[in-house]
């Protein structure tokens, strides 16, 4: 049982990380672009995610984040920081108004905790269960021996 507890404590260990996906895109009226989140490998827990959008030129865009729609209008230069509430989904950018082309600069920033030893949970469960069963069997056998004497 102690082995299971120690393994589960090791499985809880996490390492803080952050990743950025940045880029610049030129789009005309009626065009769209998908901003993908940064690639994260392994078992992780997202603590913060945000998208920073800079618009250059006059125009407006619509951002589709899940079921939410955000409209952003620029009269020259505009910056918008959007809190994504710890989600890491692709964002669709659609240009609704533009004279020529709108230049969109973005930074998709994700902060997360990587759990490199999360797989230790499985042997921890097995060890804890076996420890509990063996402890119960030992207690039952001691009680049975005391009744016999």
PDB file of C-alpha atoms in Angstrom:
ATOM      1  CA  UNK A   1       0.000   0.000   0.000  1.00  0.00           C
ATOM      2  CA  UNK A   2       2.893   2.368   0.748  1.00  0.00           C
ATOM      3  CA  UNK A   3       4.294   1.626  -2.711  1.00  0.00           C
ATOM      4  CA  UNK A   4       0.959   2.713  -4.250  1.00  0.00           C
ATOM      5  CA  UNK A   5       0.982   5.957  -2.270  1.00  0.00           C
ATOM      6  CA  UNK A   6       4.556   6.745  -3.303  1.00  0.00           C
ATOM      7  CA  UNK A   7       3.827   6.000  -6.963  1.00  0.00           C
ATOM      8  CA  UNK A   8       0.729   8.216  -6.919  1.00  0.00           C
ATOM      9  CA  UNK A   9       2.752  11.065  -5.394  1.00  0.00           C
ATOM     10  CA  UNK A  10       5.311  10.693  -8.210  1.00  0.00           C
ATOM     11  CA  UNK A  11       2.484  10.732 -10.788  1.00  0.00           C
ATOM     12  CA  UNK A  12       1.313  14.121  -9.468  1.00  0.00           C
ATOM     13  CA  UNK A  13       4.656  15.774 -10.328  1.00  0.00           C
ATOM     14  CA  UNK A  14       4.283  18.491 -12.959  1.00  0.00           C
ATOM     15  CA  UNK A  15       6.588  20.828 -14.889  1.00  0.00           C
ATOM     16  CA  UNK A  16       5.310  24.286 -15.928  1.00  0.00           C
ATOM     17  CA  UNK A  17       5.705  25.092 -19.636  1.00  0.00           C
ATOM     18  CA  UNK A  18       4.505  27.651 -22.128  1.00  0.00           C
ATOM     19  CA  UNK A  19       4.222  27.590 -25.904  1.00  0.00           C
ATOM     20  CA  UNK A  20       3.560  30.233 -28.563  1.00  0.00           C
ATOM     21  CA  UNK A  21       2.211  29.911 -32.071  1.00  0.00           C
ATOM     22  CA  UNK A  22       2.840  33.169 -33.917  1.00  0.00           C
ATOM     23  CA  UNK A  23       2.344  34.327 -37.464  1.00  0.00           C
ATOM     24  CA  UNK A  24       1.393  37.048 -39.916  1.00  0.00           C
ATOM     25  CA  UNK A  25      -1.298  36.663 -42.541  1.00  0.00           C
ATOM     26  CA  UNK A  26      -2.566  38.976 -45.329  1.00  0.00           C
ATOM     27  CA  UNK A  27      -6.254  38.548 -46.088  1.00  0.00           C
ATOM     28  CA  UNK A  28      -8.751  40.300 -48.355  1.00  0.00           C
ATOM     29  CA  UNK A  29     -12.485  40.783 -47.916  1.00  0.00           C
ATOM     30  CA  UNK A  30     -14.344  37.444 -47.750  1.00  0.00           C
ATOM     31  CA  UNK A  31     -11.188  35.404 -47.048  1.00  0.00           C
ATOM     32  CA  UNK A  32     -10.598  33.335 -43.955  1.00  0.00           C
ATOM     33  CA  UNK A  33      -7.691  31.834 -42.066  1.00  0.00           C
ATOM     34  CA  UNK A  34      -7.484  29.237 -39.285  1.00  0.00           C
ATOM     35  CA  UNK A  35      -5.155  29.973 -36.374  1.00  0.00           C
ATOM     36  CA  UNK A  36      -4.073  26.667 -34.890  1.00  0.00           C
ATOM     37  CA  UNK A  37      -2.960  26.370 -31.266  1.00  0.00           C
ATOM     38  CA  UNK A  38       0.642  25.440 -30.464  1.00  0.00           C
ATOM     39  CA  UNK A  39       1.371  21.735 -30.547  1.00  0.00           C
ATOM     40  CA  UNK A  40       1.696  20.155 -27.099  1.00  0.00           C
ATOM     41  CA  UNK A  41       2.863  16.569 -26.629  1.00  0.00           C
ATOM     42  CA  UNK A  42       2.336  14.370 -23.591  1.00  0.00           C
ATOM     43  CA  UNK A  43      -0.136  14.508 -20.733  1.00  0.00           C
ATOM     44  CA  UNK A  44      -0.771  18.097 -19.684  1.00  0.00           C
ATOM     45  CA  UNK A  45      -3.126  20.447 -17.828  1.00  0.00           C
ATOM     46  CA  UNK A  46      -3.704  23.895 -19.358  1.00  0.00           C
ATOM     47  CA  UNK A  47      -3.484  26.744 -16.825  1.00  0.00           C
ATOM     48  CA  UNK A  48      -3.884  29.712 -19.186  1.00  0.00           C
ATOM     49  CA  UNK A  49      -4.495  30.365 -22.868  1.00  0.00           C
ATOM     50  CA  UNK A  50      -4.852  33.644 -24.727  1.00  0.00           C
ATOM     51  CA  UNK A  51      -4.815  34.961 -28.251  1.00  0.00           C
ATOM     52  CA  UNK A  52      -3.334  38.344 -29.138  1.00  0.00           C
ATOM     53  CA  UNK A  53      -4.485  39.765 -32.471  1.00  0.00           C
ATOM     54  CA  UNK A  54      -2.958  42.852 -34.125  1.00  0.00           C
ATOM     55  CA  UNK A  55      -4.770  44.309 -37.127  1.00  0.00           C
ATOM     56  CA  UNK A  56      -2.994  46.637 -39.537  1.00  0.00           C
ATOM     57  CA  UNK A  57      -5.000  48.613 -42.138  1.00  0.00           C
ATOM     58  CA  UNK A  58      -8.665  49.619 -42.009  1.00  0.00           C
ATOM     59  CA  UNK A  59     -11.238  46.846 -41.827  1.00  0.00           C
ATOM     60  CA  UNK A  60     -13.038  44.382 -39.617  1.00  0.00           C
ATOM     61  CA  UNK A  61     -12.769  40.698 -38.891  1.00  0.00           C
ATOM     62  CA  UNK A  62     -14.841  38.085 -37.120  1.00  0.00           C
ATOM     63  CA  UNK A  63     -13.164  35.550 -34.848  1.00  0.00           C
ATOM     64  CA  UNK A  64     -14.977  32.256 -34.296  1.00  0.00           C
ATOM     65  CA  UNK A  65     -13.783  30.544 -31.106  1.00  0.00           C
ATOM     66  CA  UNK A  66     -15.883  27.448 -30.495  1.00  0.00           C
ATOM     67  CA  UNK A  67     -19.487  28.718 -30.442  1.00  0.00           C
ATOM     68  CA  UNK A  68     -18.437  32.285 -29.622  1.00  0.00           C
ATOM     69  CA  UNK A  69     -18.074  35.045 -32.216  1.00  0.00           C
ATOM     70  CA  UNK A  70     -15.948  38.155 -31.612  1.00  0.00           C
ATOM     71  CA  UNK A  71     -15.995  41.144 -33.974  1.00  0.00           C
ATOM     72  CA  UNK A  72     -12.849  43.266 -34.228  1.00  0.00           C
ATOM     73  CA  UNK A  73     -12.758  46.594 -36.095  1.00  0.00           C
ATOM     74  CA  UNK A  74      -9.597  48.498 -37.016  1.00  0.00           C
ATOM     75  CA  UNK A  75      -9.184  52.111 -38.126  1.00  0.00           C
ATOM     76  CA  UNK A  76      -5.442  51.911 -38.712  1.00  0.00           C
ATOM     77  CA  UNK A  77      -3.911  49.685 -36.050  1.00  0.00           C
ATOM     78  CA  UNK A  78      -5.819  47.695 -33.419  1.00  0.00           C
ATOM     79  CA  UNK A  79      -4.787  45.142 -30.807  1.00  0.00           C
ATOM     80  CA  UNK A  80      -7.069  42.744 -28.979  1.00  0.00           C
ATOM     81  CA  UNK A  81      -6.098  40.213 -26.291  1.00  0.00           C
ATOM     82  CA  UNK A  82      -8.652  37.424 -25.966  1.00  0.00           C
ATOM     83  CA  UNK A  83      -8.726  35.132 -22.928  1.00  0.00           C
ATOM     84  CA  UNK A  84      -9.544  31.632 -24.186  1.00  0.00           C
ATOM     85  CA  UNK A  85     -10.452  30.255 -20.720  1.00  0.00           C
ATOM     86  CA  UNK A  86      -7.844  27.465 -20.780  1.00  0.00           C
ATOM     87  CA  UNK A  87      -9.139  26.023 -24.073  1.00  0.00           C
ATOM     88  CA  UNK A  88      -6.818  25.207 -26.945  1.00  0.00           C
ATOM     89  CA  UNK A  89      -9.054  25.127 -29.997  1.00  0.00           C
ATOM     90  CA  UNK A  90      -8.411  26.412 -33.515  1.00  0.00           C
ATOM     91  CA  UNK A  91      -9.690  29.941 -34.174  1.00  0.00           C
ATOM     92  CA  UNK A  92     -11.320  30.875 -37.484  1.00  0.00           C
ATOM     93  CA  UNK A  93     -10.599  34.426 -38.702  1.00  0.00           C
ATOM     94  CA  UNK A  94     -12.988  35.797 -41.337  1.00  0.00           C
ATOM     95  CA  UNK A  95     -12.496  39.218 -42.970  1.00  0.00           C
ATOM     96  CA  UNK A  96     -15.835  41.044 -43.267  1.00  0.00           C
ATOM     97  CA  UNK A  97     -14.582  44.468 -44.410  1.00  0.00           C
ATOM     98  CA  UNK A  98     -11.306  45.537 -46.007  1.00  0.00           C
ATOM     99  CA  UNK A  99     -10.234  48.156 -48.525  1.00  0.00           C
ATOM    100  CA  UNK A 100      -7.285  46.224 -49.845  1.00  0.00           C
ATOM    101  CA  UNK A 101      -5.744  43.558 -47.652  1.00  0.00           C
ATOM    102  CA  UNK A 102      -5.715  43.404 -43.879  1.00  0.00           C
ATOM    103  CA  UNK A 103      -2.500  42.302 -42.215  1.00  0.00           C
ATOM    104  CA  UNK A 104      -3.228  40.118 -39.198  1.00  0.00           C
ATOM    105  CA  UNK A 105      -0.460  39.364 -36.730  1.00  0.00           C
ATOM    106  CA  UNK A 106      -1.275  36.807 -34.034  1.00  0.00           C
ATOM    107  CA  UNK A 107       0.248  35.152 -30.988  1.00  0.00           C
ATOM    108  CA  UNK A 108      -1.501  32.076 -29.569  1.00  0.00           C
ATOM    109  CA  UNK A 109      -0.025  31.698 -26.068  1.00  0.00           C
ATOM    110  CA  UNK A 110      -0.645  28.610 -23.910  1.00  0.00           C
ATOM    111  CA  UNK A 111       0.675  27.998 -20.390  1.00  0.00           C
ATOM    112  CA  UNK A 112       0.386  24.435 -19.122  1.00  0.00           C
ATOM    113  CA  UNK A 113       1.734  21.907 -16.644  1.00  0.00           C
ATOM    114  CA  UNK A 114       3.274  18.826 -18.203  1.00  0.00           C
ATOM    115  CA  UNK A 115       2.752  15.589 -16.251  1.00  0.00           C
ATOM    116  CA  UNK A 116       5.670  13.345 -17.355  1.00  0.00           C
ATOM    117  CA  UNK A 117       4.996  10.585 -14.807  1.00  0.00           C
ATOM    118  CA  UNK A 118       1.196  10.427 -15.064  1.00  0.00           C
ATOM    119  CA  UNK A 119       1.439   6.849 -16.352  1.00  0.00           C
ATOM    120  CA  UNK A 120       2.542   5.798 -12.827  1.00  0.00           C
ATOM    121  CA  UNK A 121      -1.096   6.070 -11.739  1.00  0.00           C
ATOM    122  CA  UNK A 122      -1.842   2.596 -13.152  1.00  0.00           C
ATOM    123  CA  UNK A 123       0.809   0.710 -11.132  1.00  0.00           C
ATOM    124  CA  UNK A 124      -0.107   2.912  -8.125  1.00  0.00           C
ATOM    125  CA  UNK A 125      -3.718   1.715  -8.294  1.00  0.00           C
ATOM    126  CA  UNK A 126      -2.588  -1.907  -8.575  1.00  0.00           C
ATOM    127  CA  UNK A 127      -0.159  -1.589  -5.639  1.00  0.00           C
ATOM    128  CA  UNK A 128      -2.689   0.220  -3.442  1.00  0.00           C
ATOM    129  CA  UNK A 129      -5.417  -2.334  -4.211  1.00  0.00           C
ATOM    130  CA  UNK A 130      -3.137  -5.308  -3.549  1.00  0.00           C
ATOM    131  CA  UNK A 131      -1.881  -3.666  -0.355  1.00  0.00           C
ATOM    132  CA  UNK A 132      -5.435  -3.126   0.855  1.00  0.00           C
ATOM    133  CA  UNK A 133      -6.420  -6.729   0.049  1.00  0.00           C
ATOM    134  CA  UNK A 134      -3.338  -8.163   1.782  1.00  0.00           C
ATOM    135  CA  UNK A 135      -3.872  -5.932   4.826  1.00  0.00           C
ATOM    136  CA  UNK A 136      -7.508  -7.049   5.058  1.00  0.00           C
ATOM    137  CA  UNK A 137      -6.555 -10.731   4.710  1.00  0.00           C
ATOM    138  CA  UNK A 138      -3.885 -10.343   7.405  1.00  0.00           C
ATOM    139  CA  UNK A 139      -6.354  -8.659   9.778  1.00  0.00           C
ATOM    140  CA  UNK A 140      -8.949 -11.383   9.157  1.00  0.00           C
ATOM    141  CA  UNK A 141      -6.414 -14.174   9.737  1.00  0.00           C
ATOM    142  CA  UNK A 142      -5.203 -12.558  13.004  1.00  0.00           C
ATOM    143  CA  UNK A 143      -8.784 -12.247  14.232  1.00  0.00           C
ATOM    144  CA  UNK A 144      -9.484 -15.851  13.249  1.00  0.00           C
ATOM    145  CA  UNK A 145      -6.361 -17.075  15.126  1.00  0.00           C
ATOM    146  CA  UNK A 146      -7.369 -15.126  18.245  1.00  0.00           C
ATOM    147  CA  UNK A 147     -10.826 -16.756  18.250  1.00  0.00           C
ATOM    148  CA  UNK A 148      -9.331 -20.250  17.936  1.00  0.00           C
ATOM    149  CA  UNK A 149      -7.065 -19.765  20.968  1.00  0.00           C
TER     150      UNK A 149
END
